[in-house]
XYZ file of C-alpha atoms in Angstrom:
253
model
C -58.300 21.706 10.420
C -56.060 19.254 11.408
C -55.364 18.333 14.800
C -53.614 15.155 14.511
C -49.917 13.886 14.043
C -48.233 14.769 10.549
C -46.700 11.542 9.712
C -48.557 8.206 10.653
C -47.235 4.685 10.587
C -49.191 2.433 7.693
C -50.891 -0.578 9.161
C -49.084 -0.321 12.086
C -45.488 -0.858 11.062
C -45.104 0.065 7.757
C -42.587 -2.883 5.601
C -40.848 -3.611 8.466
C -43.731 -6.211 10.280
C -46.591 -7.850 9.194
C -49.279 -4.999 8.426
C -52.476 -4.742 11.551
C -51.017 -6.716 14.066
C -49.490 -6.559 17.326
C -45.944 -6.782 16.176
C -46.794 -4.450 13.322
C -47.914 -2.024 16.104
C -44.951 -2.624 18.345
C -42.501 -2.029 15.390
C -43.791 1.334 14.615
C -43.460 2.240 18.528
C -39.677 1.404 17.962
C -39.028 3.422 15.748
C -40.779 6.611 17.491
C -44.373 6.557 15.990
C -47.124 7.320 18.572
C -49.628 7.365 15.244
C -50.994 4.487 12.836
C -53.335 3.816 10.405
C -55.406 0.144 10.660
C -57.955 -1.580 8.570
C -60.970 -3.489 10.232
C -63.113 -6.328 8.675
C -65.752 -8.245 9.659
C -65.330 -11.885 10.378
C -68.877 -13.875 9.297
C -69.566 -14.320 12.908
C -69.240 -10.553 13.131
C -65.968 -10.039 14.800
C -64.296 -6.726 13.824
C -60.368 -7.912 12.710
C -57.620 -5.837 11.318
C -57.609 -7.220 7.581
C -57.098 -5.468 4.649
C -57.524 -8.367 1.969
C -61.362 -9.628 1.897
C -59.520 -12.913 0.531
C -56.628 -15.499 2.145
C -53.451 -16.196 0.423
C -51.218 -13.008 0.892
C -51.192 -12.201 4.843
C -53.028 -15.245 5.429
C -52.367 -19.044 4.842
C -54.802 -20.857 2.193
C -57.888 -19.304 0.563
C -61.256 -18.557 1.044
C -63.111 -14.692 1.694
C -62.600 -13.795 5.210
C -66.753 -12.362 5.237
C -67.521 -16.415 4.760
C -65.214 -17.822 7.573
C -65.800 -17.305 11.617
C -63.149 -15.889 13.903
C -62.826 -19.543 15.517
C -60.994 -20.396 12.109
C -59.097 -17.387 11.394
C -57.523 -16.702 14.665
C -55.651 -19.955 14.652
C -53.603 -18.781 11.391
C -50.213 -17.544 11.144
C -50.419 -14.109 10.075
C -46.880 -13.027 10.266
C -44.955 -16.046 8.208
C -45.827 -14.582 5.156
C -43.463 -11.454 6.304
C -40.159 -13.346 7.801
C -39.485 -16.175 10.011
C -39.040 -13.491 12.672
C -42.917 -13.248 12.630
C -43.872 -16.888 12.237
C -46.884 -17.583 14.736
C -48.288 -14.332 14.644
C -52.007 -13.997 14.886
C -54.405 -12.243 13.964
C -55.212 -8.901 15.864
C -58.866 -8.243 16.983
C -60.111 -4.507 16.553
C -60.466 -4.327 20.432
C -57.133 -5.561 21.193
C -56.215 -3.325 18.616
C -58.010 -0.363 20.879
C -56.563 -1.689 23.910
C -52.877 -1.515 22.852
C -52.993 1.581 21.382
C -54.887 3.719 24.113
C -52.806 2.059 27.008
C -50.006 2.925 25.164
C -51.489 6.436 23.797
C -50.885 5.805 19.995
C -53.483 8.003 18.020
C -55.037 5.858 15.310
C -56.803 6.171 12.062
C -59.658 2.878 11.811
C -60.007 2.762 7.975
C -63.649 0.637 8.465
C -62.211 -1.494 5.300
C -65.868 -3.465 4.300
C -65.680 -7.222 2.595
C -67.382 -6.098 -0.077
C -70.562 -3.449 -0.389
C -73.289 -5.497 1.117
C -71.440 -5.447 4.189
C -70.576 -1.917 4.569
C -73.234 -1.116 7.420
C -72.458 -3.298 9.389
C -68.619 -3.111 9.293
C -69.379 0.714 10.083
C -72.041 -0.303 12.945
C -69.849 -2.503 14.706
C -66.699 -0.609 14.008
C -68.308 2.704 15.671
C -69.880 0.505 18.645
C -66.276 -0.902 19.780
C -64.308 2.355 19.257
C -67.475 4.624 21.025
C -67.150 2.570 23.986
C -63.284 2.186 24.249
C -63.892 6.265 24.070
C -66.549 6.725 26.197
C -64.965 8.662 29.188
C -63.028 10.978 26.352
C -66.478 11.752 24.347
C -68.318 12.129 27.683
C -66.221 14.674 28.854
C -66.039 16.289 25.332
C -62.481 15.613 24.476
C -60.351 17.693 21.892
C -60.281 16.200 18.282
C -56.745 15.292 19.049
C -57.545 12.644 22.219
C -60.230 11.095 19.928
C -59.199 8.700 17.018
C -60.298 9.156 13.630
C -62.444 7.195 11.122
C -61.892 7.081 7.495
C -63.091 4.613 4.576
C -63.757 4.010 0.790
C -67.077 3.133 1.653
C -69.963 6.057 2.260
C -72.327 3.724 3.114
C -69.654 2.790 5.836
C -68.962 5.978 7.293
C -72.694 7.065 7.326
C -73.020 4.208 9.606
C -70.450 5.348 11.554
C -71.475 8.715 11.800
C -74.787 7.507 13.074
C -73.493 4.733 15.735
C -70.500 7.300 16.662
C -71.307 11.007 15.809
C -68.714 12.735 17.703
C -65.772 10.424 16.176
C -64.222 12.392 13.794
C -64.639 11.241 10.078
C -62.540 11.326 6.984
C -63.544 10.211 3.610
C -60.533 8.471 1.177
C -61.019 8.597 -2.658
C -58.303 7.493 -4.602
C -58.758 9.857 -7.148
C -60.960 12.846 -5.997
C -63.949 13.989 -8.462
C -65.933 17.027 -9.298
C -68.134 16.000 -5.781
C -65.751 15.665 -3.137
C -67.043 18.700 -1.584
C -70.599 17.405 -1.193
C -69.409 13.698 -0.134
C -67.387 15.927 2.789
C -70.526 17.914 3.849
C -73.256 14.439 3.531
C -70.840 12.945 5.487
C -69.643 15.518 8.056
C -66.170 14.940 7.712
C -63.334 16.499 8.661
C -61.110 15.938 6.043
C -60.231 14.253 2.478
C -58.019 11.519 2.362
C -56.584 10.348 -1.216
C -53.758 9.012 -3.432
C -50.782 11.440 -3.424
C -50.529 9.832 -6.903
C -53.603 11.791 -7.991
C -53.603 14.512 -6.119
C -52.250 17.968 -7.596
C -51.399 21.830 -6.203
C -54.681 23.070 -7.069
C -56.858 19.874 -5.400
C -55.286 20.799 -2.762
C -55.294 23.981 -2.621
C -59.158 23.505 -3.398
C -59.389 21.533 -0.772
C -57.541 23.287 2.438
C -59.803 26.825 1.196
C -62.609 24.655 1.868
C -61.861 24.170 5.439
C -61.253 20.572 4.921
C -58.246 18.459 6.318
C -55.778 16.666 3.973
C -53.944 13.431 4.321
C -52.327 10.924 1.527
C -51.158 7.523 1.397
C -49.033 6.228 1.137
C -46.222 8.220 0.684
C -42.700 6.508 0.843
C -40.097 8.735 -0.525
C -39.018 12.085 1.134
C -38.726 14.571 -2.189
C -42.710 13.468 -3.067
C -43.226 14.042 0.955
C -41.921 17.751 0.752
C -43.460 18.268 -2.417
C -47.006 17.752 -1.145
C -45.996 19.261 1.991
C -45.656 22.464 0.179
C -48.629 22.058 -1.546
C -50.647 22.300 2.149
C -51.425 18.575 2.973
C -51.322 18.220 6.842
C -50.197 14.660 7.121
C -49.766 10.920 5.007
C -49.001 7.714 6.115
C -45.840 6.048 5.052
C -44.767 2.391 4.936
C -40.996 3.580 5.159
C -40.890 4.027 8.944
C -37.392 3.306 8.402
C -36.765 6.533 6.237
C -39.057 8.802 7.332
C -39.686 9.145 10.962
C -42.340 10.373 13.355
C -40.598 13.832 13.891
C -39.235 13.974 10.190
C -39.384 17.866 9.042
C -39.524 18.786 4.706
Protein backbone atom coordinates (compact mmCIF):
# COMPACT_ATOMS: atom_id res chain seq x y z
CA UNK A 1 0.00 0.00 0.00
CA UNK A 2 2.87 1.93 0.23
CA UNK A 3 5.77 1.58 -1.84
CA UNK A 4 7.65 4.64 -1.25
CA UNK A 5 10.35 5.98 1.27
CA UNK A 6 9.12 6.39 5.03
CA UNK A 7 10.50 9.70 5.83
CA UNK A 8 10.58 12.49 3.06
CA UNK A 9 12.37 15.80 3.10
CA UNK A 10 9.65 18.94 3.15
CA UNK A 11 10.10 21.24 0.21
CA UNK A 12 13.22 19.95 -0.47
CA UNK A 13 15.32 20.80 2.55
CA UNK A 14 13.25 21.11 5.30
CA UNK A 15 14.44 24.63 7.74
CA UNK A 16 17.71 24.28 6.80
CA UNK A 17 17.42 26.07 2.92
CA UNK A 18 15.05 28.00 1.27
CA UNK A 19 11.90 25.62 0.68
CA UNK A 20 11.51 24.28 -3.57
CA UNK A 21 14.66 25.22 -4.79
CA UNK A 22 17.82 23.91 -5.92
CA UNK A 23 19.72 24.51 -2.76
CA UNK A 24 16.70 23.35 -0.80
CA UNK A 25 17.06 20.10 -2.84
CA UNK A 26 20.80 19.85 -2.49
CA UNK A 27 20.55 20.34 1.35
CA UNK A 28 18.28 17.48 1.86
CA UNK A 29 20.80 15.23 -0.34
CA UNK A 30 23.40 16.20 2.42
CA UNK A 31 21.96 15.10 4.89
CA UNK A 32 21.01 11.51 3.32
CA UNK A 33 17.45 12.11 1.87
CA UNK A 34 16.91 10.49 -1.58
CA UNK A 35 12.94 11.64 -1.02
CA UNK A 36 11.12 15.19 -1.06
CA UNK A 37 8.03 16.70 -1.18
CA UNK A 38 7.59 20.05 -3.72
CA UNK A 39 4.83 22.41 -4.49
CA UNK A 40 4.17 23.62 -8.18
CA UNK A 41 2.32 26.83 -9.31
CA UNK A 42 1.50 28.28 -12.29
CA UNK A 43 3.17 31.43 -13.42
CA UNK A 44 0.39 33.68 -15.63
CA UNK A 45 2.31 32.82 -18.68
CA UNK A 46 1.75 29.22 -17.64
CA UNK A 47 5.08 28.13 -16.40
CA UNK A 48 4.85 25.37 -13.73
CA UNK A 49 7.29 26.86 -10.59
CA UNK A 50 7.88 25.41 -7.22
CA UNK A 51 5.84 28.03 -5.02
CA UNK A 52 3.91 27.44 -2.23
CA UNK A 53 2.60 31.11 -1.44
CA UNK A 54 0.07 32.33 -4.35
CA UNK A 55 1.35 35.87 -3.00
CA UNK A 56 5.13 37.70 -2.78
CA UNK A 57 6.51 38.95 0.40
CA UNK A 58 7.65 35.80 2.43
CA UNK A 59 9.99 33.64 -0.04
CA UNK A 60 9.79 36.28 -2.48
CA UNK A 61 10.83 40.03 -2.60
CA UNK A 62 7.81 42.68 -2.93
CA UNK A 63 4.14 41.83 -3.54
CA UNK A 64 1.81 40.97 -5.99
CA UNK A 65 -0.08 37.14 -6.71
CA UNK A 66 2.32 35.04 -8.52
CA UNK A 67 -1.04 33.71 -11.02
CA UNK A 68 -0.90 37.67 -12.26
CA UNK A 69 2.93 37.97 -12.96
CA UNK A 70 4.96 36.05 -15.98
CA UNK A 71 8.00 33.90 -15.36
CA UNK A 72 10.17 36.74 -17.17
CA UNK A 73 9.54 38.74 -13.81
CA UNK A 74 9.72 36.18 -11.25
CA UNK A 75 12.78 34.36 -12.22
CA UNK A 76 14.94 37.40 -11.77
CA UNK A 77 14.06 37.46 -7.84
CA UNK A 78 16.06 36.38 -5.03
CA UNK A 79 14.38 33.55 -3.56
CA UNK A 80 16.81 32.46 -0.99
CA UNK A 81 17.64 36.00 0.96
CA UNK A 82 14.69 35.73 2.82
CA UNK A 83 16.37 32.39 4.46
CA UNK A 84 20.20 33.61 5.22
CA UNK A 85 22.80 35.46 3.45
CA UNK A 86 24.16 32.00 2.63
CA UNK A 87 21.26 31.80 0.07
CA UNK A 88 21.21 35.35 -1.26
CA UNK A 89 20.79 35.12 -5.20
CA UNK A 90 18.90 32.12 -5.27
CA UNK A 91 16.27 31.74 -7.90
CA UNK A 92 13.50 30.44 -8.46
CA UNK A 93 13.30 26.64 -9.45
CA UNK A 94 11.20 25.64 -12.55
CA UNK A 95 9.09 22.31 -12.15
CA UNK A 96 11.27 20.76 -14.99
CA UNK A 97 14.49 21.63 -13.54
CA UNK A 98 12.95 20.45 -10.58
CA UNK A 99 12.36 16.89 -12.59
CA UNK A 100 15.68 17.04 -14.00
CA UNK A 101 17.64 17.24 -10.71
CA UNK A 102 15.85 14.87 -8.99
CA UNK A 103 15.69 11.91 -11.60
CA UNK A 104 19.47 12.42 -12.57
CA UNK A 105 20.11 12.25 -9.18
CA UNK A 106 17.29 9.47 -8.36
CA UNK A 107 15.45 11.41 -5.52
CA UNK A 108 11.76 10.07 -5.39
CA UNK A 109 9.42 13.05 -5.16
CA UNK A 110 5.98 13.92 -4.08
CA UNK A 111 4.56 17.10 -6.72
CA UNK A 112 1.88 18.58 -4.37
CA UNK A 113 0.07 20.40 -7.75
CA UNK A 114 -0.38 23.52 -5.16
CA UNK A 115 -3.19 25.73 -7.49
CA UNK A 116 -3.22 29.85 -7.17
CA UNK A 117 -6.45 29.76 -6.22
CA UNK A 118 -9.61 27.41 -7.51
CA UNK A 119 -10.13 28.79 -10.93
CA UNK A 120 -6.83 27.64 -11.75
CA UNK A 121 -6.83 24.21 -10.51
CA UNK A 122 -7.14 22.45 -14.06
CA UNK A 123 -4.78 23.79 -15.43
CA UNK A 124 -2.09 23.63 -12.69
CA UNK A 125 -3.08 19.78 -12.76
CA UNK A 126 -2.94 19.72 -16.80
CA UNK A 127 0.33 21.14 -17.06
CA UNK A 128 1.70 19.60 -13.94
CA UNK A 129 0.78 15.92 -15.32
CA UNK A 130 2.08 16.92 -18.99
CA UNK A 131 5.78 17.82 -17.65
CA UNK A 132 6.07 14.95 -15.11
CA UNK A 133 4.33 12.21 -17.90
CA UNK A 134 6.97 13.08 -20.22
CA UNK A 135 10.05 13.32 -17.85
CA UNK A 136 8.48 9.58 -17.10
CA UNK A 137 7.80 8.40 -20.25
CA UNK A 138 10.38 5.52 -20.70
CA UNK A 139 9.40 4.36 -16.85
CA UNK A 140 5.42 4.37 -17.65
CA UNK A 141 6.12 2.83 -21.09
CA UNK A 142 7.77 0.03 -19.79
CA UNK A 143 5.25 -0.23 -16.85
CA UNK A 144 7.46 0.70 -14.00
CA UNK A 145 6.84 -0.33 -10.25
CA UNK A 146 4.95 2.35 -8.13
CA UNK A 147 8.24 2.91 -6.46
CA UNK A 148 10.34 4.26 -9.84
CA UNK A 149 7.30 6.53 -10.52
CA UNK A 150 6.78 9.80 -8.45
CA UNK A 151 3.70 10.59 -6.78
CA UNK A 152 1.02 13.32 -7.05
CA UNK A 153 -0.87 14.72 -4.23
CA UNK A 154 -3.00 18.07 -3.70
CA UNK A 155 -5.75 19.99 -1.73
CA UNK A 156 -7.40 20.51 -4.82
CA UNK A 157 -9.84 17.58 -6.46
CA UNK A 158 -10.43 19.46 -9.27
CA UNK A 159 -6.52 19.35 -9.53
CA UNK A 160 -5.87 15.85 -9.22
CA UNK A 161 -8.83 14.84 -11.53
CA UNK A 162 -6.90 16.70 -14.04
CA UNK A 163 -4.07 14.93 -13.31
CA UNK A 164 -5.49 11.70 -13.31
CA UNK A 165 -6.79 12.39 -16.76
CA UNK A 166 -3.46 14.02 -18.40
CA UNK A 167 -1.32 11.28 -16.32
CA UNK A 168 -3.37 8.13 -15.34
CA UNK A 169 -0.70 5.83 -14.41
CA UNK A 170 1.04 8.52 -11.94
CA UNK A 171 0.15 7.52 -8.75
CA UNK A 172 -2.24 9.93 -6.80
CA UNK A 173 -2.72 10.94 -3.24
CA UNK A 174 -5.33 13.19 -1.91
CA UNK A 175 -4.26 15.67 1.36
CA UNK A 176 -7.10 16.92 3.67
CA UNK A 177 -6.10 18.64 6.57
CA UNK A 178 -8.64 17.34 8.60
CA UNK A 179 -10.25 14.14 7.08
CA UNK A 180 -14.28 13.97 7.00
CA UNK A 181 -17.01 11.43 6.99
CA UNK A 182 -16.11 11.15 2.82
CA UNK A 183 -12.60 10.51 2.57
CA UNK A 184 -13.30 7.13 1.40
CA UNK A 185 -15.32 8.21 -1.63
CA UNK A 186 -12.85 11.29 -2.49
CA UNK A 187 -10.07 8.16 -2.52
CA UNK A 188 -12.16 5.94 -4.89
CA UNK A 189 -13.49 9.31 -7.43
CA UNK A 190 -10.11 10.00 -7.49
CA UNK A 191 -8.24 6.67 -7.76
CA UNK A 192 -5.79 7.32 -5.29
CA UNK A 193 -3.50 5.51 -3.59
CA UNK A 194 -3.42 6.96 -0.43
CA UNK A 195 -4.64 9.80 2.17
CA UNK A 196 -2.43 12.39 3.06
CA UNK A 197 -3.38 14.75 6.18
CA UNK A 198 -2.42 16.78 9.28
CA UNK A 199 -0.85 14.50 11.94
CA UNK A 200 -2.49 17.24 14.07
CA UNK A 201 -5.91 15.81 13.21
CA UNK A 202 -5.38 12.60 12.63
CA UNK A 203 -6.20 9.89 15.46
CA UNK A 204 -5.64 5.78 16.08
CA UNK A 205 -8.89 4.95 14.74
CA UNK A 206 -8.62 7.35 11.29
CA UNK A 207 -6.02 5.54 10.81
CA UNK A 208 -6.72 2.51 11.52
CA UNK A 209 -9.91 3.25 9.28
CA UNK A 210 -7.91 4.16 6.83
CA UNK A 211 -4.95 1.37 6.36
CA UNK A 212 -8.26 -1.49 6.56
CA UNK A 213 -9.34 0.31 3.62
CA UNK A 214 -6.39 -0.51 1.58
CA UNK A 215 -5.39 3.03 1.43
CA UNK A 216 -1.78 4.50 2.00
CA UNK A 217 -1.04 7.00 4.82
CA UNK A 218 1.32 9.89 5.01
CA UNK A 219 1.32 13.22 7.38
CA UNK A 220 2.93 16.44 7.40
CA UNK A 221 4.63 17.73 8.70
CA UNK A 222 5.90 16.02 11.45
CA UNK A 223 8.99 17.55 13.32
CA UNK A 224 9.45 15.95 16.60
CA UNK A 225 10.47 12.22 17.08
CA UNK A 226 7.94 11.08 20.18
CA UNK A 227 4.76 12.44 17.76
CA UNK A 228 6.81 10.47 14.81
CA UNK A 229 6.71 7.07 16.80
CA UNK A 230 3.44 7.73 18.04
CA UNK A 231 1.80 7.77 14.60
CA UNK A 232 4.17 5.24 13.55
CA UNK A 233 2.46 2.89 15.84
CA UNK A 234 -0.70 3.90 14.87
CA UNK A 235 0.13 2.36 11.03
CA UNK A 236 1.01 5.55 8.98
CA UNK A 237 3.65 4.50 6.33
CA UNK A 238 5.53 7.73 5.99
CA UNK A 239 5.42 11.97 6.77
CA UNK A 240 7.47 14.57 5.71
CA UNK A 241 9.51 16.49 8.18
CA UNK A 242 11.12 19.94 8.05
CA UNK A 243 13.71 18.74 10.79
CA UNK A 244 16.10 16.97 8.40
CA UNK A 245 18.48 17.82 10.99
CA UNK A 246 16.75 15.58 13.72
CA UNK A 247 15.22 13.08 11.99
CA UNK A 248 17.00 11.46 9.17
CA UNK A 249 16.30 9.48 6.04
CA UNK A 250 17.05 6.05 7.75
CA UNK A 251 15.64 7.23 11.25
CA UNK A 252 13.83 4.00 12.93
CA UNK A 253 10.73 4.69 16.02
Amino acid sequence: MWPYPKIVAHRGGGILAPENTIAGFKAGLEHGFKAVEFDVMLTRDEVPILMHDPQRGRTLPGSGRIAEQDWAELRELDAGGWHGPDFVGERICTLQAALDFCVERGIWMNIEIKPAAPEYARRTGELTAALVRAKFSTQLAAHAAPAQLPLFSSFSFDALMAAKVGAPDIPRGFLIDAPGPDWRERLQQLAAVALHTNHKHLSAGLAQAVKQAGYGLFCYTVNEAQRAREILGWGVDAFCTDRIDLIGPGWQP
